[in-house]
Structure formats: C-alpha cells, structure tokens
Amino acid sequence: MRSSRVPQALTCGLVVLMVAGCTGDPEPPESPAEQETAPIPTEFEGEPPPGIEGEVLRHLHGEDAGVHEILDDPMGVRISPVGGAFLISSGGEDRHLLHDAATGDLLWEGEARFRGFDVDTEGDPVLALSDTDDRPFVLDARGQTLWEPAGEEDRYLDGLAVRRPSEWSAEEPDGDYTVLDVDGEELWTYTLEPEPDEEDEESEEPGESEDEETEAEPVDPLGVPVSAWDDTILLEDAESGLHAYSVAPEEAGEHLWSLDTENEELGLSNAPMSVPEVLGLYEVPDPEARETGDEETDGEDVDEEAPEEEPTKDVMLLRWAQPEAPSTLSAHDIDDGDVLWTLREPGANPVSALFEEAGTPGGLYDSDTATLLLSQASGGAPMVAVDLVAGEIRWGLEDEAGAISPAFAHAGFVYGDTRSNEDGDNQLVLEAETMDVVADDLDAYVEAVTETGHAILVQGRQRFVYGPGPEADSDVDGETDAPAEDAS
C-alpha cells in the first residue's frame, strides 16, 4: 500500500493570538485527545481506473469491515494477487494470509518466510514458503498444501519435484536424479554421467576401436532439470543445450526434442555463448488454430449466442546471451521445440548461470494483448514491450520515460508508478500495445488485480475490493472451496 499522506500542521496559531489581543480571551482549544478523528470512508467516490469494470464488493478497513486484524498492522501490509486470491503479508513480521477475492473468506494464514511465486504443471500460480524451521513447502492459490519435501535433497520444480544427488553443485552436477510428483511418487530416475576428462580422451590410442564390429549406439543427452510443464521436464546440459523428456506414466524417460546453439533457425553467431535462460511459458493467441477451426465449422450449425473462445497455445521463451553483445530472444512450440520466431534485444543482458531454474527477470505479462514487458540490463530502453505472437518490440521505456515504473498488467493495460519533484508519486495507465497514456489523474490507486479480475483500489485511508467486469465468467463470483484448516 502507498504511504498515506499526513496533512501538515496548519500555521494559524499566530492569527489566533493576534485576534485574541482585540477581542479578549478566546475559548481554550480542545486538546488533541478530545478532538474526534475523521471516520474512515466506506463509500467509493469517483470513477475506477481504466480496466476496472466491476462494482465495489466490500471495504477492508474500519470497525464494520469484518476482516482479519493483519490489515491493521502498524507496519503496513503488502498485497499481491495469487490466482483468484490476495496474498496479504505483514510489513513487520513473517505473517501471511490468503484472502479469497470473490467472497472475502480466509483461505489460509500462517507464520512463514515468503520465498517467491512459482507455478504448477498447468501454469497456475502457487506460493513458495518456508516454515519456522526453514523447511520449504508450497501452497496453491486456494491455500491448500500442494507440496512438502519427502527428502532433504528434494526441490520443487513447476508442479513436480526433483531429487538431486547428495552434495550437488553446479560444478559437479553428475549423479542420480529422481523426478517425483507432488505426492512423492517416483516418475523417472536417471543417472547423469560425469564429463570425460580431456586427458583420458587424449590417452586413447588411434585405431583402438577400429576392430569393433559395431559402433556404440548414440546416447540421448541428459542434464539438470530446470523447468517442467504437463508431463514434460526440461533438462539443461553444460554445453548450451536443452532437452525435453516425458515423465508420463507409460513414456517416462522418452526423449522428445533438443535445442542448442547450432540450430540454424536461431541464427545465432559463432561467438561463445552460455546455455539459454528459460524465461517461462506463456499462453498466446493461436491464429493458425482459428483458421483451422473456421474451416472445420464451415457449413455447420453454430450457436451464435455462445461466446466465441479465442484459441490459444503455450510457447516457451528463451534468452540466448553472451558477454558484451546484444542478447537474442527465441519462442518455441513446447510440443516439438520448433522455433516460432527470434528477436534481437536492444542491448546485452546478463549471461545465465548454469542450471538456473526458469523465471522471468522483471517481466510483466498482459495475456489480453500477448505483451510481455522485459527489463533490459543495457541499451537505450531499460524495459521493452514484446509482442509474443509476432516476435516484435512494440515499444520501449526510453531514458526520458525512465521515471515510469510499471507495476503490473491487466486487461490490455499497464499500470505504472511515476515520480516527479512537482507532483510526487502518482499512478498512470498505459495501453499495453502502444504505450499511449490512457489516464494519469486517477480517483484511486490500483494496488493489485487477480487473474479473476478482482481488484483492490486504494482511496484515502480505505481499501476497496472491486469485482470483475460483466464479461467475466459467471462462475468467478461464486463457488469457492472450503478454506484450508492447516497453517503448515
């Protein structure tokens, strides 16, 4: 929440004394304890910002709010969206709760260290936490415990778990790996063999294997798990390669596809390059599927009143970086690894560390326009907006616009904070596709928006929860699972 503005003390004391000299003794002023504090407003005034189209569901402060006491934390609170809920975190200690955005129900509360946001195998957001004994666990957006480690070497990875070799390090990653589901059931086990020493390769005498009747069969490349989705896990080797494997029950360990710098479609230079960084998986519109669907339904009876669903597909976004040179983005079909497009970024970005798990550095994604905002480490623009369908840069925050700090994206808009010496801190709303300013004199500050379209607006000393707009799914407002009882 933005810091509230406290009115400056009025400089009227001198005027009172001057008047007193002419009119006699004035009535003694009320002591501060006797002065009544202005009531906290409970009615929203003005218009909601662009992109917020519903109605006020409830307010979160005041005696009649009926919400958790954490919202009155004297150190303030931090509020973040998680699926269809709000994560409310104490500003003074490691206390958190999940607040159902639609109903206001308490889904979960507990004392834990927040380690970040993650996803499950379907790409839905989850919370990574650690308890008071520093033991990690993961909650889904309904407050249910999704995963707890079955062993000391177990690590959560995008809806699966990976058991690494004991005393694992990026320098010595070889050993036995086990991929498990979130319930601890083993899905696939493999052994990553150590790289052969150069001295051993040089010591082999020429012609040593010429008498062998058959050559050894090629071995599928392996590596360290860095990302996962559905029934697929992605391994990274130490030589600029990524390898997708199935972990489905009947196909566990089946090699699906590989990517490396030698792929001609990537158009990468021959300069030394690190392994690619997996920025994440994104759901984007699929124009080809729409054309195919139109052909299949041509001549058939179609329910004209039924809402038309935009066909989508998931794509994986990679960043190929090298020192002191512009990095390259590439988008891939997750089913076969095919290159959909490549894009040269404005400047150089940090080279990814070996075996770094997937995650977008400083990225905001607007699914309505398939626009991803990516922070840039160098170049003329500290942040660029990338069209994930066409593979083009829509716009960039140039140096003169550097005072704009994008906070989140929603419904085709980007909400950003601005700072100036004249006006202080303000929020403005930009078109995600064009960067055009839609509104900059708002009646309220948008603090967070969930995937279901529920929003928290801050006005004065009050927080208001807005519902989704009329076009939202009919089941958004209603049914909710029972709150979780365990606090992990």
PDB file of C-alpha atoms in Angstrom, residues 117-340:
ATOM      1  CA  PHE A 117       5.865 -17.108  -6.555  1.00  0.00           C
ATOM      2  CA  ASP A 118       6.020 -20.253  -8.672  1.00  0.00           C
ATOM      3  CA  VAL A 119       3.689 -22.275 -10.909  1.00  0.00           C
ATOM      4  CA  ASP A 120       2.253 -25.781 -11.068  1.00  0.00           C
ATOM      5  CA  THR A 121       2.308 -28.076 -14.104  1.00  0.00           C
ATOM      6  CA  GLU A 122      -0.738 -26.260 -15.537  1.00  0.00           C
ATOM      7  CA  GLY A 123       0.963 -22.885 -15.207  1.00  0.00           C
ATOM      8  CA  ASP A 124      -1.287 -21.736 -12.358  1.00  0.00           C
ATOM      9  CA  PRO A 125       0.391 -19.598  -9.675  1.00  0.00           C
ATOM     10  CA  VAL A 126       1.495 -21.086  -6.351  1.00  0.00           C
ATOM     11  CA  LEU A 127       3.304 -19.771  -3.271  1.00  0.00           C
ATOM     12  CA  ALA A 128       6.751 -20.964  -2.216  1.00  0.00           C
ATOM     13  CA  LEU A 129       7.243 -20.626   1.547  1.00  0.00           C
ATOM     14  CA  SER A 130       9.410 -21.904   4.395  1.00  0.00           C
ATOM     15  CA  ASP A 131       8.167 -22.686   7.893  1.00  0.00           C
ATOM     16  CA  THR A 132       9.795 -21.546  11.137  1.00  0.00           C
ATOM     17  CA  ASP A 133      12.258 -24.473  10.895  1.00  0.00           C
ATOM     18  CA  ASP A 134      13.268 -23.327   7.382  1.00  0.00           C
ATOM     19  CA  ARG A 135      11.556 -26.331   5.809  1.00  0.00           C
ATOM     20  CA  PRO A 136      10.127 -25.425   2.379  1.00  0.00           C
ATOM     21  CA  PHE A 137       6.531 -26.028   1.332  1.00  0.00           C
ATOM     22  CA  VAL A 138       4.246 -24.880  -1.477  1.00  0.00           C
ATOM     23  CA  LEU A 139       0.627 -23.680  -1.302  1.00  0.00           C
ATOM     24  CA  ASP A 140      -1.800 -23.447  -4.195  1.00  0.00           C
ATOM     25  CA  ALA A 141      -3.984 -20.395  -4.741  1.00  0.00           C
ATOM     26  CA  ARG A 142      -6.752 -21.927  -2.578  1.00  0.00           C
ATOM     27  CA  GLY A 143      -4.481 -22.202   0.456  1.00  0.00           C
ATOM     28  CA  GLN A 144      -4.072 -25.987   0.195  1.00  0.00           C
ATOM     29  CA  THR A 145      -0.636 -27.535   0.757  1.00  0.00           C
ATOM     30  CA  LEU A 146       0.487 -28.630  -2.707  1.00  0.00           C
ATOM     31  CA  TRP A 147       3.957 -29.956  -1.877  1.00  0.00           C
ATOM     32  CA  GLU A 148       6.276 -30.751   1.013  1.00  0.00           C
ATOM     33  CA  PRO A 149       9.730 -32.339   0.556  1.00  0.00           C
ATOM     34  CA  ALA A 150       9.920 -36.100   1.072  1.00  0.00           C
ATOM     35  CA  GLY A 151      13.724 -35.958   1.351  1.00  0.00           C
ATOM     36  CA  GLU A 152      16.436 -33.425   2.150  1.00  0.00           C
ATOM     37  CA  GLU A 153      17.584 -33.217  -1.477  1.00  0.00           C
ATOM     38  CA  ASP A 154      14.065 -32.678  -2.894  1.00  0.00           C
ATOM     39  CA  ARG A 155      13.337 -29.409  -4.682  1.00  0.00           C
ATOM     40  CA  TYR A 156      10.024 -28.148  -6.053  1.00  0.00           C
ATOM     41  CA  LEU A 157      10.036 -27.510  -9.817  1.00  0.00           C
ATOM     42  CA  ASP A 158       6.938 -26.185 -11.598  1.00  0.00           C
ATOM     43  CA  GLY A 159       4.492 -28.726 -10.199  1.00  0.00           C
ATOM     44  CA  LEU A 160       6.962 -31.607  -9.939  1.00  0.00           C
ATOM     45  CA  ALA A 161       9.806 -32.373  -7.537  1.00  0.00           C
ATOM     46  CA  VAL A 162      13.422 -33.225  -8.294  1.00  0.00           C
ATOM     47  CA  ARG A 163      15.689 -35.214  -6.002  1.00  0.00           C
ATOM     48  CA  ARG A 164      19.245 -34.188  -6.770  1.00  0.00           C
ATOM     49  CA  PRO A 165      22.407 -36.129  -5.901  1.00  0.00           C
ATOM     50  CA  SER A 166      23.698 -35.525  -2.386  1.00  0.00           C
ATOM     51  CA  GLU A 167      26.224 -32.663  -2.137  1.00  0.00           C
ATOM     52  CA  TRP A 168      25.072 -31.374  -5.528  1.00  0.00           C
ATOM     53  CA  SER A 169      26.827 -28.360  -7.041  1.00  0.00           C
ATOM     54  CA  ALA A 170      26.770 -26.644 -10.415  1.00  0.00           C
ATOM     55  CA  GLU A 171      30.451 -27.519 -10.810  1.00  0.00           C
ATOM     56  CA  GLU A 172      29.832 -31.224 -10.118  1.00  0.00           C
ATOM     57  CA  PRO A 173      26.209 -31.953 -11.082  1.00  0.00           C
ATOM     58  CA  ASP A 174      26.676 -35.639 -12.010  1.00  0.00           C
ATOM     59  CA  GLY A 175      24.917 -38.417 -10.124  1.00  0.00           C
ATOM     60  CA  ASP A 176      21.488 -39.982  -9.734  1.00  0.00           C
ATOM     61  CA  TYR A 177      18.365 -37.860 -10.297  1.00  0.00           C
ATOM     62  CA  THR A 178      14.762 -38.743  -9.494  1.00  0.00           C
ATOM     63  CA  VAL A 179      11.707 -36.881 -10.778  1.00  0.00           C
ATOM     64  CA  LEU A 180       8.651 -37.143  -8.485  1.00  0.00           C
ATOM     65  CA  ASP A 181       5.113 -35.854  -8.497  1.00  0.00           C
ATOM     66  CA  VAL A 182       3.961 -33.547  -5.685  1.00  0.00           C
ATOM     67  CA  ASP A 183       2.749 -36.553  -3.683  1.00  0.00           C
ATOM     68  CA  GLY A 184       6.256 -38.063  -3.657  1.00  0.00           C
ATOM     69  CA  GLU A 185       5.610 -40.811  -6.226  1.00  0.00           C
ATOM     70  CA  GLU A 186       8.644 -41.521  -8.425  1.00  0.00           C
ATOM     71  CA  LEU A 187       8.079 -40.791 -12.112  1.00  0.00           C
ATOM     72  CA  TRP A 188      11.534 -41.191 -13.668  1.00  0.00           C
ATOM     73  CA  THR A 189      15.091 -41.918 -12.476  1.00  0.00           C
ATOM     74  CA  TYR A 190      18.251 -41.373 -14.498  1.00  0.00           C
ATOM     75  CA  THR A 191      21.987 -41.025 -13.977  1.00  0.00           C
ATOM     76  CA  LEU A 192      23.952 -38.054 -15.241  1.00  0.00           C
ATOM     77  CA  GLU A 193      27.421 -39.333 -16.043  1.00  0.00           C
ATOM     78  CA  PRO A 194      30.427 -37.069 -15.422  1.00  0.00           C
ATOM     79  CA  GLU A 195      32.039 -35.391 -18.403  1.00  0.00           C
ATOM     80  CA  PRO A 196      35.080 -37.370 -19.662  1.00  0.00           C
ATOM     81  CA  ASP A 197      38.444 -35.832 -18.815  1.00  0.00           C
ATOM     82  CA  GLU A 198      40.368 -34.395 -21.735  1.00  0.00           C
ATOM     83  CA  GLU A 199      43.462 -36.293 -20.591  1.00  0.00           C
ATOM     84  CA  ASP A 200      41.564 -39.580 -20.802  1.00  0.00           C
ATOM     85  CA  GLU A 201      40.390 -38.778 -24.331  1.00  0.00           C
ATOM     86  CA  GLU A 202      43.919 -37.896 -25.444  1.00  0.00           C
ATOM     87  CA  SER A 203      45.348 -41.066 -23.907  1.00  0.00           C
ATOM     88  CA  GLU A 204      43.275 -43.287 -26.201  1.00  0.00           C
ATOM     89  CA  GLU A 205      45.496 -44.744 -28.892  1.00  0.00           C
ATOM     90  CA  PRO A 206      44.493 -44.170 -32.523  1.00  0.00           C
ATOM     91  CA  GLY A 207      42.769 -47.106 -34.101  1.00  0.00           C
ATOM     92  CA  GLU A 208      41.821 -48.575 -30.751  1.00  0.00           C
ATOM     93  CA  SER A 209      38.190 -49.019 -31.755  1.00  0.00           C
ATOM     94  CA  GLU A 210      38.697 -49.819 -35.453  1.00  0.00           C
ATOM     95  CA  ASP A 211      38.336 -53.565 -34.888  1.00  0.00           C
ATOM     96  CA  GLU A 212      34.977 -53.198 -33.193  1.00  0.00           C
ATOM     97  CA  GLU A 213      32.272 -54.784 -35.356  1.00  0.00           C
ATOM     98  CA  THR A 214      29.578 -52.316 -34.367  1.00  0.00           C
ATOM     99  CA  GLU A 215      29.727 -48.728 -33.239  1.00  0.00           C
ATOM    100  CA  ALA A 216      28.177 -47.741 -29.929  1.00  0.00           C
ATOM    101  CA  GLU A 217      24.607 -46.507 -30.230  1.00  0.00           C
ATOM    102  CA  PRO A 218      24.157 -42.781 -29.620  1.00  0.00           C
ATOM    103  CA  VAL A 219      23.005 -41.930 -26.117  1.00  0.00           C
ATOM    104  CA  ASP A 220      20.222 -39.411 -25.543  1.00  0.00           C
ATOM    105  CA  PRO A 221      21.635 -36.236 -23.960  1.00  0.00           C
ATOM    106  CA  LEU A 222      20.796 -35.614 -20.314  1.00  0.00           C
ATOM    107  CA  GLY A 223      21.234 -32.736 -17.904  1.00  0.00           C
ATOM    108  CA  VAL A 224      19.872 -30.991 -14.819  1.00  0.00           C
ATOM    109  CA  PRO A 225      16.109 -30.239 -14.595  1.00  0.00           C
ATOM    110  CA  VAL A 226      15.366 -26.517 -14.964  1.00  0.00           C
ATOM    111  CA  SER A 227      11.678 -26.361 -15.953  1.00  0.00           C
ATOM    112  CA  ALA A 228       8.553 -28.526 -16.256  1.00  0.00           C
ATOM    113  CA  TRP A 229       5.016 -28.436 -17.641  1.00  0.00           C
ATOM    114  CA  ASP A 230       2.225 -31.001 -18.082  1.00  0.00           C
ATOM    115  CA  ASP A 231       4.037 -34.382 -18.414  1.00  0.00           C
ATOM    116  CA  THR A 232       7.298 -32.848 -19.661  1.00  0.00           C
ATOM    117  CA  ILE A 233      10.515 -31.927 -17.893  1.00  0.00           C
ATOM    118  CA  LEU A 234      13.288 -29.823 -19.407  1.00  0.00           C
ATOM    119  CA  LEU A 235      16.950 -30.663 -18.773  1.00  0.00           C
ATOM    120  CA  GLU A 236      19.898 -28.344 -19.307  1.00  0.00           C
ATOM    121  CA  ASP A 237      23.385 -29.585 -20.090  1.00  0.00           C
ATOM    122  CA  ALA A 238      26.641 -27.702 -19.679  1.00  0.00           C
ATOM    123  CA  GLU A 239      27.149 -27.109 -23.408  1.00  0.00           C
ATOM    124  CA  SER A 240      24.370 -24.722 -24.453  1.00  0.00           C
ATOM    125  CA  GLY A 241      21.724 -27.404 -24.809  1.00  0.00           C
ATOM    126  CA  LEU A 242      18.163 -28.007 -23.594  1.00  0.00           C
ATOM    127  CA  HIS A 243      16.477 -31.408 -23.761  1.00  0.00           C
ATOM    128  CA  ALA A 244      12.795 -32.197 -23.214  1.00  0.00           C
ATOM    129  CA  TYR A 245      11.778 -35.582 -21.759  1.00  0.00           C
ATOM    130  CA  SER A 246       8.443 -37.153 -20.991  1.00  0.00           C
ATOM    131  CA  VAL A 247       7.537 -38.128 -17.427  1.00  0.00           C
ATOM    132  CA  ALA A 248       4.114 -39.558 -18.363  1.00  0.00           C
ATOM    133  CA  PRO A 249       3.432 -42.950 -16.715  1.00  0.00           C
ATOM    134  CA  GLU A 250       3.842 -45.055 -19.874  1.00  0.00           C
ATOM    135  CA  GLU A 251       6.500 -42.874 -21.523  1.00  0.00           C
ATOM    136  CA  ALA A 252       8.753 -41.776 -18.648  1.00  0.00           C
ATOM    137  CA  GLY A 253      12.283 -41.121 -19.875  1.00  0.00           C
ATOM    138  CA  GLU A 254      11.337 -40.778 -23.549  1.00  0.00           C
ATOM    139  CA  HIS A 255      13.413 -38.106 -25.291  1.00  0.00           C
ATOM    140  CA  LEU A 256      11.116 -35.587 -27.004  1.00  0.00           C
ATOM    141  CA  TRP A 257      13.326 -32.885 -28.520  1.00  0.00           C
ATOM    142  CA  SER A 258      16.515 -30.852 -28.058  1.00  0.00           C
ATOM    143  CA  LEU A 259      17.728 -27.315 -28.705  1.00  0.00           C
ATOM    144  CA  ASP A 260      21.249 -25.889 -28.906  1.00  0.00           C
ATOM    145  CA  THR A 261      23.193 -23.014 -30.448  1.00  0.00           C
ATOM    146  CA  GLU A 262      23.806 -24.960 -33.658  1.00  0.00           C
ATOM    147  CA  ASN A 263      20.120 -24.813 -34.613  1.00  0.00           C
ATOM    148  CA  GLU A 264      20.155 -22.894 -37.919  1.00  0.00           C
ATOM    149  CA  GLU A 265      16.700 -21.397 -37.345  1.00  0.00           C
ATOM    150  CA  LEU A 266      18.003 -19.500 -34.330  1.00  0.00           C
ATOM    151  CA  GLY A 267      20.510 -17.591 -36.458  1.00  0.00           C
ATOM    152  CA  LEU A 268      22.966 -17.243 -33.600  1.00  0.00           C
ATOM    153  CA  SER A 269      26.553 -16.144 -34.170  1.00  0.00           C
ATOM    154  CA  ASN A 270      29.509 -18.444 -33.718  1.00  0.00           C
ATOM    155  CA  ALA A 271      30.727 -16.481 -30.700  1.00  0.00           C
ATOM    156  CA  PRO A 272      30.947 -18.359 -27.403  1.00  0.00           C
ATOM    157  CA  MET A 273      27.522 -18.410 -25.793  1.00  0.00           C
ATOM    158  CA  SER A 274      26.194 -19.674 -22.487  1.00  0.00           C
ATOM    159  CA  VAL A 275      23.289 -22.065 -22.081  1.00  0.00           C
ATOM    160  CA  PRO A 276      19.995 -20.290 -22.779  1.00  0.00           C
ATOM    161  CA  GLU A 277      17.934 -18.845 -19.963  1.00  0.00           C
ATOM    162  CA  VAL A 278      14.362 -20.165 -19.754  1.00  0.00           C
ATOM    163  CA  LEU A 279      12.210 -17.069 -19.226  1.00  0.00           C
ATOM    164  CA  GLY A 280       8.987 -19.033 -18.905  1.00  0.00           C
ATOM    165  CA  LEU A 281       5.927 -20.446 -20.654  1.00  0.00           C
ATOM    166  CA  TYR A 282       3.223 -18.076 -21.892  1.00  0.00           C
ATOM    167  CA  GLU A 283      -0.276 -18.590 -23.227  1.00  0.00           C
ATOM    168  CA  VAL A 284      -0.691 -16.676 -26.504  1.00  0.00           C
ATOM    169  CA  PRO A 285      -3.400 -16.469 -29.196  1.00  0.00           C
ATOM    170  CA  ASP A 286      -3.107 -19.111 -31.917  1.00  0.00           C
ATOM    171  CA  PRO A 287      -4.208 -17.629 -35.291  1.00  0.00           C
ATOM    172  CA  GLU A 288      -3.497 -20.904 -37.117  1.00  0.00           C
ATOM    173  CA  ALA A 289      -5.874 -22.812 -34.845  1.00  0.00           C
ATOM    174  CA  ARG A 290      -8.601 -20.225 -35.527  1.00  0.00           C
ATOM    175  CA  GLU A 291      -8.209 -20.656 -39.302  1.00  0.00           C
ATOM    176  CA  THR A 292      -8.351 -24.436 -38.949  1.00  0.00           C
ATOM    177  CA  GLY A 293     -11.412 -24.213 -36.708  1.00  0.00           C
ATOM    178  CA  ASP A 294     -13.195 -21.908 -39.169  1.00  0.00           C
ATOM    179  CA  GLU A 295     -12.605 -24.426 -41.955  1.00  0.00           C
ATOM    180  CA  GLU A 296     -13.904 -27.329 -39.853  1.00  0.00           C
ATOM    181  CA  THR A 297     -17.113 -25.491 -38.870  1.00  0.00           C
ATOM    182  CA  ASP A 298     -17.796 -24.095 -42.345  1.00  0.00           C
ATOM    183  CA  GLY A 299     -21.328 -25.117 -43.277  1.00  0.00           C
ATOM    184  CA  GLU A 300     -22.157 -26.451 -39.816  1.00  0.00           C
ATOM    185  CA  ASP A 301     -24.781 -25.040 -37.483  1.00  0.00           C
ATOM    186  CA  VAL A 302     -23.082 -22.796 -34.945  1.00  0.00           C
ATOM    187  CA  ASP A 303     -24.627 -21.373 -31.805  1.00  0.00           C
ATOM    188  CA  GLU A 304     -24.337 -17.656 -32.480  1.00  0.00           C
ATOM    189  CA  GLU A 305     -25.210 -16.758 -28.869  1.00  0.00           C
ATOM    190  CA  ALA A 306     -22.390 -18.866 -27.414  1.00  0.00           C
ATOM    191  CA  PRO A 307     -19.321 -16.770 -26.519  1.00  0.00           C
ATOM    192  CA  GLU A 308     -16.531 -17.201 -29.023  1.00  0.00           C
ATOM    193  CA  GLU A 309     -13.348 -18.501 -27.379  1.00  0.00           C
ATOM    194  CA  GLU A 310     -10.028 -17.352 -28.748  1.00  0.00           C
ATOM    195  CA  PRO A 311      -7.845 -20.417 -29.467  1.00  0.00           C
ATOM    196  CA  THR A 312      -4.541 -20.267 -27.624  1.00  0.00           C
ATOM    197  CA  LYS A 313      -1.316 -22.215 -27.284  1.00  0.00           C
ATOM    198  CA  ASP A 314       1.622 -22.263 -24.881  1.00  0.00           C
ATOM    199  CA  VAL A 315       5.038 -21.093 -26.041  1.00  0.00           C
ATOM    200  CA  MET A 316       8.394 -21.240 -24.285  1.00  0.00           C
ATOM    201  CA  LEU A 317      10.519 -18.105 -24.293  1.00  0.00           C
ATOM    202  CA  LEU A 318      14.323 -18.356 -24.147  1.00  0.00           C
ATOM    203  CA  ARG A 319      17.079 -15.763 -23.894  1.00  0.00           C
ATOM    204  CA  TRP A 320      20.444 -16.507 -25.520  1.00  0.00           C
ATOM    205  CA  ALA A 321      23.072 -14.167 -24.064  1.00  0.00           C
ATOM    206  CA  GLN A 322      26.775 -13.610 -24.474  1.00  0.00           C
ATOM    207  CA  PRO A 323      29.091 -11.128 -22.756  1.00  0.00           C
ATOM    208  CA  GLU A 324      29.104  -7.572 -24.110  1.00  0.00           C
ATOM    209  CA  ALA A 325      26.794  -8.308 -27.042  1.00  0.00           C
ATOM    210  CA  PRO A 326      23.036  -7.963 -27.596  1.00  0.00           C
ATOM    211  CA  SER A 327      21.077 -10.980 -26.444  1.00  0.00           C
ATOM    212  CA  THR A 328      18.549 -12.889 -28.549  1.00  0.00           C
ATOM    213  CA  LEU A 329      15.026 -13.993 -27.632  1.00  0.00           C
ATOM    214  CA  SER A 330      13.511 -17.095 -29.181  1.00  0.00           C
ATOM    215  CA  ALA A 331       9.990 -18.527 -28.887  1.00  0.00           C
ATOM    216  CA  HIS A 332       9.357 -22.268 -29.225  1.00  0.00           C
ATOM    217  CA  ASP A 333       6.473 -24.668 -29.577  1.00  0.00           C
ATOM    218  CA  ILE A 334       6.500 -26.706 -26.355  1.00  0.00           C
ATOM    219  CA  ASP A 335       5.337 -29.859 -28.153  1.00  0.00           C
ATOM    220  CA  ASP A 336       8.288 -30.216 -30.509  1.00  0.00           C
ATOM    221  CA  GLY A 337      10.685 -27.361 -29.710  1.00  0.00           C
ATOM    222  CA  ASP A 338      10.239 -25.787 -33.159  1.00  0.00           C
ATOM    223  CA  VAL A 339      11.406 -22.180 -33.462  1.00  0.00           C
ATOM    224  CA  LEU A 340       8.444 -19.803 -33.838  1.00  0.00           C
TER     225      LEU A 340
END
